Amino acid sequence: MKINRTKNASRNIIYGVILKTYQLIIPFVMRTAMIYLLGVQYLGLNSLFTSILQVLNLAELGVGSAMVYSMYKPIAEDDTTTICALMRLYKIYYRVIGLVVCAAGLVLLPFIPKLISGNVPSDINVYVLYLMNLAATVLSYWLFAYKNSILQAHQRVDITSKVMILTETIKYVLQFAVLAIFHNYYYFVIIILLTQIMTNIITAIASDKMYPKFQAKGNLPKEEIQQINHRIRDLFTSKIGAVIVNSADTIVISAFLGLTVLAIYQNYFYLITAMIGLITTVFASVTAGIGNSIIVETEEKNFKDLQKFTFIIAWIAGVCVSCFLCLFQPFMRVWVGENLLLDFSVVICFCIYFFMLEINQLLNTYKDAAGIWHEDRFRPLVTALANLGMNLVMVQFWGIYGIILSTVLSMFFVGMPWLLHNLFTVLFDKKLLGEYLRKLMLYVVVVFVSTCTTYWICSLILLPDIPLIIVRLTICCIIPNLIFLIAYHRMDEFKGSMKLADKMMKGKIQVLKKLGA
């Protein structure tokens, strides 16, 4: 089956960005409503339960990634029988995972209050609230979750994005209504449970309509099941590492510094993760295409694609870093007030963390698309344990600053060097690593120069916060892009990126150039 990678990626990115933008703006409104209608501690509770459930989701073990990867080859070969058998195996695994998550969640129930430092809102029973969140997680596995795999493997995550835009709209309208009318956090969480059910059912219906010949039936050879199980086993440590990194910061802050401090931290981190989510849309949209390319294209072609994608991500992340550094503090003053600001040094750490994470995500996308899980099985766990160890020590000396700094240090000194080594010994020739690192260092230097220049220009402007935000945002959109254009316009990666953009826009860029000439 011939997959049009560029067309699918374009479609996925468009709808994915629409969804992520929607998920940035509307939850921001909801978060603001919670601060003013309920109180800042409810935000802390929400973040804590999300992190706990991420830990419980370790039971997933990376089954989804392993199963989708296993579908790339049969889809390329139009092997319907194998695809159906894979879906049946996926269905069985997810039923078991749901049971494991449920059981583990119930075992953890008595310990929930010990993860909270300080007071809990008087009208909240943490046990009931936790069980409601647990139910939403369990149902996400039990209700047709396996059907989403066929959409992912065919590079049609735009369908999932459309479904989520619909169900998220219903969720946010209902949540805002219950906050405004009832001021009741329990109703708020019940709506999450109901819309999770709705999302899974509608996605399953869409999958059946688009790919009716793919149903969960048949059996795989034992040898193939063993290969899949080996991939899942190799993904386990990767999954543990990701969960520790994503959840440890939140849980450590809650346990050592309390729900109020956690909520302040999450206000900043919410904006960071929202932008990460937007860019992750690009990664999710091209993963299946990269997997297909690795199978059917040459190593040289795939390495050039990696260089091109690295260039694009470095450009996008570089502009975002300037925006974060220049806009975070005035925006927070307008949004939540002077009393809920973090120190500017924490903002700098957030910016470094963001840029490193985006490059790291790209490398992980290639690792997952190529199925390099066995060679990479220990890296995420070691990185995460280093992060957790530094968290527990540094939070006691530097508070929030120590939490973010420990994440940056563990990623820079452990995670990324190890990941690069794995990619350039398994997927690419090791001789190409030097060339790749030189380009990467160039991007870092250019981003540093553009960010410092942009911040210096912004610091010269003295205005009230709201007009200051508008002026600084305009500067952040112009200055970094201008510096990047001057620095990169002769590079092959720039020319290749422009060709890719023109292809995704169906030749409109070339038409504009001709009109301009």
C-alpha positions as semicolon CSV with decimal commas, in nm:
position;residue;x (nm);y (nm);z (nm)
1;M;0,000;0,000;0,000
2;K;0,153;0,327;-0,116
3;I;0,133;0,592;0,155
4;N;0,153;0,957;0,050
5;R;0,375;1,066;0,339
6;T;0,380;1,438;0,256
7;K;0,003;1,463;0,203
8;N;-0,076;1,270;0,521
9;A;0,180;1,464;0,724
10;S;0,038;1,795;0,597
11;R;-0,316;1,693;0,685
12;N;-0,212;1,560;1,025
13;I;-0,013;1,874;1,108
14;I;-0,296;2,110;1,005
15;Y;-0,562;1,939;1,214
16;G;-0,315;1,860;1,492
17;V;-0,212;2,225;1,523
18;I;-0,578;2,332;1,519
19;L;-0,648;2,085;1,801
20;K;-0,344;2,184;2,006
21;T;-0,416;2,554;1,963
22;Y;-0,769;2,485;2,077
23;Q;-0,634;2,283;2,370
24;L;-0,407;2,574;2,459
25;I;-0,665;2,854;2,454
26;I;-0,972;2,687;2,605
27;P;-0,795;2,508;2,895
28;F;-0,623;2,839;2,968
29;V;-0,967;2,994;3,010
30;M;-1,072;2,698;3,227
31;R;-0,757;2,725;3,438
32;T;-0,826;3,094;3,493
33;A;-1,185;3,014;3,587
34;M;-1,066;2,756;3,840
35;I;-0,824;3,006;3,998
36;Y;-1,095;3,269;4,047
37;L;-1,404;3,050;4,102
38;L;-1,255;2,766;4,310
39;G;-0,903;2,859;4,422
40;V;-0,541;2,784;4,343
41;Q;-0,529;2,461;4,552
42;Y;-0,771;2,287;4,316
43;L;-0,518;2,335;4,035
44;G;-0,256;2,167;4,253
45;L;-0,488;1,870;4,312
46;N;-0,560;1,840;3,942
47;S;-0,187;1,834;3,857
48;L;-0,109;1,583;4,133
49;F;-0,372;1,330;4,023
50;T;-0,263;1,364;3,661
51;S;0,095;1,278;3,761
52;I;-0,012;0,981;3,977
53;L;-0,216;0,837;3,691
54;Q;0,080;0,878;3,458
55;V;0,271;0,650;3,694
56;L;-0,011;0,395;3,685
57;N;-0,005;0,409;3,306
58;L;0,327;0,228;3,329
59;A;0,108;-0,079;3,284
60;E;0,076;0,021;2,917
61;L;0,443;-0,074;2,884
62;G;0,469;0,086;2,543
63;V;0,223;-0,163;2,392
64;G;0,079;0,108;2,166
65;S;0,416;0,203;2,017
66;A;0,514;-0,160;1,964
67;M;0,185;-0,251;1,796
68;V;0,179;0,051;1,565
69;Y;0,542;-0,016;1,466
70;S;0,447;-0,378;1,389
71;M;0,182;-0,252;1,145
72;Y;0,418;-0,048;0,925
73;K;0,540;-0,344;0,721
74;P;0,204;-0,525;0,668
75;I;0,045;-0,192;0,567
76;A;0,326;-0,132;0,316
77;E;0,265;-0,487;0,183
78;D;-0,119;-0,459;0,201
79;D;-0,130;-0,767;0,428
80;T;-0,486;-0,742;0,566
81;T;-0,472;-1,076;0,752
82;T;-0,170;-0,973;0,961
83;I;-0,313;-0,630;1,037
84;C;-0,639;-0,784;1,166
85;A;-0,445;-1,031;1,381
86;L;-0,236;-0,747;1,523
87;M;-0,552;-0,556;1,613
88;R;-0,691;-0,859;1,796
89;L;-0,368;-0,895;1,995
90;Y;-0,374;-0,523;2,070
91;K;-0,734;-0,555;2,195
92;I;-0,641;-0,839;2,433
93;Y;-0,339;-0,653;2,567
94;Y;-0,540;-0,337;2,637
95;R;-0,806;-0,528;2,829
96;V;-0,536;-0,673;3,051
97;I;-0,369;-0,332;3,090
98;G;-0,698;-0,178;3,204
99;L;-0,730;-0,444;3,475
100;V;-0,371;-0,391;3,592
101;V;-0,415;-0,012;3,608
102;C;-0,738;-0,056;3,805
103;A;-0,579;-0,297;4,053
104;A;-0,263;-0,087;4,098
105;G;-0,473;0,225;4,144
106;L;-0,679;0,065;4,419
107;V;-0,362;-0,053;4,598
108;L;-0,230;0,305;4,590
109;L;-0,555;0,451;4,728
110;P;-0,464;0,450;5,104
111;F;-0,139;0,641;5,036
112;I;-0,290;0,935;4,842
113;P;-0,307;1,181;5,141
114;K;0,063;1,123;5,213
115;L;0,153;1,274;4,874
116;I;0,002;1,609;4,971
117;S;0,188;1,860;5,190
118;G;-0,033;2,106;5,378
119;N;-0,411;2,147;5,364
120;V;-0,664;2,014;5,114
121;P;-0,979;2,217;5,026
122;S;-1,240;2,145;5,296
123;D;-1,513;2,030;5,054
124;I;-1,292;1,768;4,887
125;N;-1,260;1,398;4,968
126;V;-0,929;1,305;4,804
127;Y;-1,022;0,935;4,793
128;V;-1,344;0,994;4,597
129;L;-1,172;1,241;4,363
130;Y;-0,886;1,001;4,301
131;L;-1,124;0,711;4,221
132;M;-1,308;0,927;3,967
133;N;-0,982;1,012;3,791
134;L;-0,878;0,646;3,804
135;A;-1,206;0,539;3,640
136;A;-1,146;0,778;3,348
137;T;-0,799;0,628;3,295
138;V;-0,919;0,266;3,309
139;L;-1,204;0,327;3,065
140;S;-0,961;0,488;2,820
141;Y;-0,807;0,139;2,780
142;W;-1,120;-0,074;2,787
143;L;-1,334;0,118;2,536
144;F;-1,205;0,039;2,185
145;A;-0,862;0,195;2,246
146;Y;-0,704;-0,061;2,010
147;K;-0,897;0,079;1,710
148;N;-0,695;0,400;1,722
149;S;-0,384;0,202;1,622
150;I;-0,505;0,157;1,264
151;L;-0,543;0,533;1,225
152;Q;-0,195;0,597;1,365
153;A;-0,029;0,333;1,148
154;H;-0,196;0,472;0,834
155;Q;-0,078;0,822;0,930
156;R;-0,437;0,944;0,975
157;V;-0,418;1,101;1,320
158;D;-0,608;1,396;1,168
159;I;-0,921;1,186;1,225
160;T;-0,839;1,158;1,595
161;S;-0,780;1,534;1,605
162;K;-1,125;1,604;1,454
163;V;-1,294;1,373;1,704
164;M;-1,113;1,537;1,994
165;I;-1,206;1,888;1,879
166;L;-1,570;1,780;1,896
167;T;-1,553;1,603;2,233
168;E;-1,324;1,863;2,392
169;T;-1,571;2,136;2,294
170;I;-1,850;1,950;2,470
171;K;-1,628;1,891;2,772
172;Y;-1,516;2,252;2,815
173;V;-1,867;2,397;2,770
174;L;-2,003;2,163;3,036
175;Q;-1,708;2,217;3,271
176;F;-1,733;2,595;3,251
177;A;-2,108;2,570;3,317
178;V;-2,066;2,359;3,632
179;L;-1,788;2,584;3,763
180;A;-1,994;2,898;3,707
181;I;-2,324;2,759;3,835
182;F;-2,235;2,498;4,099
183;H;-1,871;2,579;4,194
184;N;-1,833;2,203;4,233
185;Y;-1,506;2,026;4,148
186;Y;-1,667;1,678;4,156
187;Y;-1,897;1,767;3,864
188;F;-1,590;1,904;3,685
189;V;-1,418;1,562;3,705
190;I;-1,733;1,364;3,617
191;I;-1,746;1,550;3,285
192;I;-1,386;1,436;3,214
193;L;-1,500;1,076;3,267
194;L;-1,800;1,108;3,034
195;T;-1,613;1,281;2,751
196;Q;-1,336;1,017;2,766
197;I;-1,602;0,754;2,697
198;M;-1,745;0,962;2,413
199;T;-1,400;1,016;2,254
200;N;-1,318;0,644;2,247
201;I;-1,656;0,544;2,100
202;I;-1,656;0,807;1,823
203;T;-1,294;0,728;1,730
204;A;-1,383;0,357;1,702
205;I;-1,679;0,437;1,475
206;A;-1,459;0,657;1,253
207;S;-1,192;0,384;1,232
208;D;-1,450;0,122;1,128
209;K;-1,595;0,354;0,866
210;M;-1,258;0,436;0,708
211;Y;-1,104;0,090;0,729
212;P;-1,396;-0,159;0,744
213;K;-1,180;-0,452;0,630
214;F;-0,958;-0,425;0,938
215;Q;-1,130;-0,602;1,226
216;A;-0,984;-0,762;1,541
217;K;-0,971;-1,125;1,430
218;G;-0,722;-1,400;1,354
219;N;-0,403;-1,515;1,521
220;L;-0,038;-1,428;1,470
221;P;0,240;-1,688;1,450
222;K;0,403;-1,749;1,789
223;E;0,736;-1,619;1,657
224;E;0,582;-1,284;1,565
225;I;0,407;-1,253;1,902
226;Q;0,742;-1,320;2,070
227;Q;0,903;-1,041;1,865
228;I;0,626;-0,801;1,969
229;N;0,662;-0,905;2,332
230;H;1,036;-0,841;2,310
231;R;0,968;-0,491;2,178
232;I;0,723;-0,429;2,462
233;R;0,977;-0,556;2,715
234;D;1,242;-0,324;2,571
235;L;0,994;-0,034;2,583
236;F;0,918;-0,096;2,950
237;T;1,226;0,081;3,087
238;S;1,170;0,361;2,837
239;K;0,815;0,396;2,963
240;I;0,929;0,399;3,326
241;G;1,185;0,666;3,249
242;A;0,935;0,889;3,069
243;V;0,683;0,859;3,352
244;I;0,940;0,937;3,620
245;V;1,060;1,245;3,432
246;N;0,705;1,369;3,363
247;S;0,559;1,290;3,705
248;A;0,844;1,309;3,956
249;D;0,871;1,689;3,945
250;T;0,501;1,734;4,024
251;I;0,489;1,472;4,299
252;V;0,811;1,597;4,464
253;I;0,683;1,958;4,463
254;S;0,351;1,846;4,615
255;A;0,521;1,637;4,883
256;F;0,791;1,892;4,978
257;L;0,648;2,235;4,891
258;G;0,268;2,196;4,895
259;L;-0,029;2,237;4,659
260;T;-0,006;2,617;4,632
261;V;0,357;2,611;4,516
262;L;0,271;2,326;4,281
263;A;-0,009;2,533;4,127
264;I;0,227;2,831;4,072
265;Y;0,483;2,600;3,908
266;Q;0,211;2,444;3,693
267;N;0,093;2,787;3,571
268;Y;0,433;2,835;3,407
269;F;0,471;2,473;3,305
270;Y;0,122;2,475;3,153
271;L;0,232;2,730;2,892
272;I;0,555;2,538;2,826
273;T;0,371;2,207;2,781
274;A;0,107;2,374;2,564
275;M;0,376;2,483;2,318
276;I;0,546;2,143;2,348
277;G;0,210;1,991;2,259
278;L;0,182;2,205;1,946
279;I;0,525;2,098;1,823
280;T;0,462;1,737;1,928
281;T;0,178;1,745;1,676
282;V;0,443;1,771;1,404
283;F;0,630;1,470;1,547
284;A;0,313;1,262;1,579
285;S;0,213;1,355;1,225
286;V;0,539;1,241;1,065
287;T;0,628;0,936;1,280
288;A;0,445;0,685;1,062
289;G;0,589;0,852;0,751
290;I;0,942;0,829;0,896
291;G;0,880;0,463;0,979
292;N;0,769;0,399;0,623
293;S;1,069;0,595;0,487
294;I;1,315;0,394;0,697
295;I;1,177;0,076;0,542
296;V;1,166;0,188;0,176
297;E;1,434;0,462;0,145
298;T;1,816;0,469;0,166
299;E;2,019;0,561;0,475
300;E;2,147;0,874;0,297
301;K;1,791;0,993;0,226
302;N;1,685;0,931;0,587
303;F;1,989;1,116;0,727
304;K;1,916;1,418;0,509
305;D;1,558;1,410;0,637
306;L;1,686;1,403;0,997
307;Q;1,906;1,707;0,928
308;K;1,615;1,888;0,765
309;F;1,376;1,812;1,054
310;T;1,640;1,915;1,310
311;F;1,681;2,247;1,130
312;I;1,304;2,306;1,127
313;I;1,261;2,219;1,495
314;A;1,562;2,432;1,598
315;W;1,411;2,729;1,412
316;I;1,064;2,686;1,564
317;A;1,197;2,618;1,915
318;G;1,437;2,913;1,887
319;V;1,152;3,155;1,821
320;C;0,954;3,003;2,108
321;V;1,249;3,045;2,349
322;S;1,266;3,419;2,274
323;C;0,890;3,447;2,333
324;F;0,908;3,263;2,666
325;L;1,201;3,467;2,796
326;C;1,051;3,803;2,702
327;L;0,682;3,740;2,770
328;F;0,655;3,501;3,066
329;Q;0,675;3,753;3,351
330;P;0,449;4,032;3,215
331;F;0,197;3,771;3,101
332;M;0,191;3,606;3,445
333;R;0,143;3,942;3,616
334;V;-0,165;4,006;3,402
335;W;-0,298;3,650;3,436
336;V;-0,247;3,551;3,801
337;G;-0,095;3,858;3,968
338;E;0,239;3,961;4,113
339;N;0,209;3,725;4,412
340;L;0,213;3,412;4,193
341;L;0,536;3,487;4,001
342;L;0,847;3,269;4,000
343;D;1,200;3,409;3,995
344;F;1,339;3,505;3,651
345;S;1,619;3,248;3,691
346;V;1,348;2,980;3,685
347;V;1,220;3,124;3,357
348;I;1,570;3,091;3,208
349;C;1,580;2,725;3,317
350;F;1,239;2,668;3,159
351;C;1,367;2,812;2,829
352;I;1,676;2,587;2,827
353;Y;1,460;2,287;2,919
354;F;1,216;2,362;2,635
355;F;1,481;2,387;2,361
356;M;1,662;2,072;2,476
357;L;1,337;1,879;2,501
358;E;1,232;1,965;2,146
359;I;1,560;1,837;1,997
360;N;1,533;1,533;2,224
361;Q;1,177;1,469;2,102
362;L;1,290;1,467;1,740
363;L;1,563;1,214;1,815
364;N;1,311;1,001;2,004
365;T;1,075;1,018;1,708
366;Y;1,342;0,859;1,487
367;K;1,421;0,604;1,757
368;D;1,053;0,502;1,781
369;A;0,996;0,504;1,405
370;A;1,297;0,276;1,358
371;G;1,202;0,053;1,653
372;I;1,538;0,103;1,828
373;W;1,402;0,002;2,167
374;H;1,627;-0,286;2,264
375;E;1,947;-0,082;2,233
376;D;1,780;0,214;2,404
377;R;1,607;0,022;2,684
378;F;1,823;0,143;2,976
379;R;1,881;0,506;2,877
380;P;1,541;0,654;2,975
381;L;1,544;0,476;3,311
382;V;1,897;0,586;3,402
383;T;1,819;0,944;3,293
384;A;1,498;0,947;3,495
385;L;1,663;0,805;3,808
386;A;1,937;1,069;3,782
387;N;1,664;1,333;3,753
388;L;1,470;1,195;4,051
389;G;1,782;1,172;4,267
390;M;1,877;1,532;4,193
391;N;1,513;1,638;4,248
392;L;1,505;1,496;4,599
393;V;1,834;1,663;4,692
394;M;1,809;1,996;4,512
395;V;1,447;2,073;4,609
396;Q;1,559;2,097;4,971
397;F;1,822;2,361;4,889
398;W;1,682;2,560;4,594
399;G;1,311;2,472;4,585
400;I;1,144;2,507;4,244
401;Y;1,470;2,622;4,085
402;G;1,637;2,294;4,188
403;I;1,351;2,088;4,039
404;I;1,384;2,236;3,689
405;L;1,764;2,250;3,699
406;S;1,785;1,878;3,784
407;T;1,571;1,794;3,479
408;V;1,794;2,005;3,250
409;L;2,116;1,854;3,387
410;S;1,998;1,492;3,362
411;M;1,883;1,544;3,002
412;F;2,201;1,724;2,894
413;F;2,461;1,498;3,056
414;V;2,287;1,159;3,042
415;G;1,985;1,137;2,814
416;M;2,079;1,316;2,491
417;P;2,440;1,191;2,454
418;W;2,324;0,834;2,506
419;L;2,033;0,870;2,261
420;L;2,262;1,017;1,993
421;H;2,503;0,726;2,041
422;N;2,221;0,475;1,990
423;L;2,089;0,644;1,677
424;F;2,431;0,674;1,516
425;T;2,532;0,314;1,581
426;V;2,206;0,142;1,482
427;L;2,019;0,359;1,230
428;F;2,295;0,581;1,087
429;D;2,668;0,542;1,027
430;K;2,868;0,660;1,329
431;K;3,084;0,876;1,099
432;L;2,781;1,099;1,039
433;L;2,751;1,192;1,408
434;G;3,024;1,458;1,390
435;E;2,853;1,635;1,101
436;Y;2,520;1,625;1,283
437;L;2,667;1,762;1,610
438;R;2,840;2,049;1,430
439;K;2,508;2,157;1,279
440;L;2,336;2,119;1,614
441;M;2,597;2,336;1,788
442;L;2,552;2,601;1,516
443;Y;2,179;2,610;1,587
444;V;2,240;2,644;1,963
445;V;2,479;2,937;1,912
446;V;2,242;3,115;1,671
447;V;1,945;3,062;1,905
448;F;2,150;3,198;2,198
449;V;2,248;3,509;2,001
450;S;1,895;3,570;1,873
451;T;1,740;3,520;2,218
452;C;1,986;3,757;2,391
453;T;1,941;4,018;2,117
454;T;1,563;3,994;2,133
455;Y;1,557;4,016;2,514
456;W;1,791;4,318;2,510
457;I;1,566;4,502;2,265
458;C;1,255;4,410;2,465
459;S;1,416;4,528;2,792
460;L;1,454;4,879;2,646
461;I;1,075;4,915;2,619
462;L;0,891;5,040;2,929
463;L;0,512;5,015;2,908
464;P;0,220;4,886;3,117
465;D;0,193;4,506;3,103
466;I;-0,080;4,461;2,839
467;P;0,068;4,691;2,570
468;L;0,413;4,564;2,672
469;I;0,306;4,206;2,591
470;I;0,177;4,313;2,248
471;V;0,493;4,504;2,159
472;R;0,727;4,234;2,289
473;L;0,535;3,961;2,103
474;T;0,574;4,158;1,780
475;I;0,949;4,195;1,840
476;C;0,980;3,822;1,924
477;C;0,812;3,732;1,596
478;I;1,038;3,957;1,387
479;I;1,390;3,965;1,536
480;P;1,460;3,588;1,580
481;N;1,321;3,503;1,236
482;L;1,530;3,780;1,079
483;I;1,847;3,658;1,251
484;F;1,774;3,297;1,152
485;L;1,714;3,398;0,791
486;I;2,047;3,584;0,776
487;A;2,233;3,297;0,943
488;Y;2,075;3,007;0,753
489;H;1,963;3,126;0,409
490;R;2,254;2,962;0,225
491;M;2,232;2,627;0,402
492;D;2,107;2,314;0,224
493;E;1,871;2,247;0,515
494;F;1,704;2,585;0,460
495;K;1,656;2,517;0,090
496;G;1,529;2,165;0,161
497;S;1,283;2,299;0,422
498;M;1,149;2,553;0,175
499;K;1,098;2,278;-0,083
500;L;0,916;2,067;0,176
501;A;0,696;2,361;0,276
502;D;0,620;2,430;-0,092
503;K;0,528;2,066;-0,146
504;M;0,301;2,063;0,160
505;M;0,134;2,386;0,038
506;K;0,096;2,242;-0,315
507;G;0,331;2,486;-0,487
508;K;0,191;2,807;-0,342
509;I;0,533;2,927;-0,219
510;Q;0,679;2,907;-0,571
511;V;0,378;3,094;-0,707
512;L;0,427;3,371;-0,450
513;K;0,797;3,395;-0,540
514;K;0,714;3,436;-0,908
515;L;0,453;3,702;-0,830
516;G;0,707;3,884;-0,612
517;A;0,964;3,873;-0,889
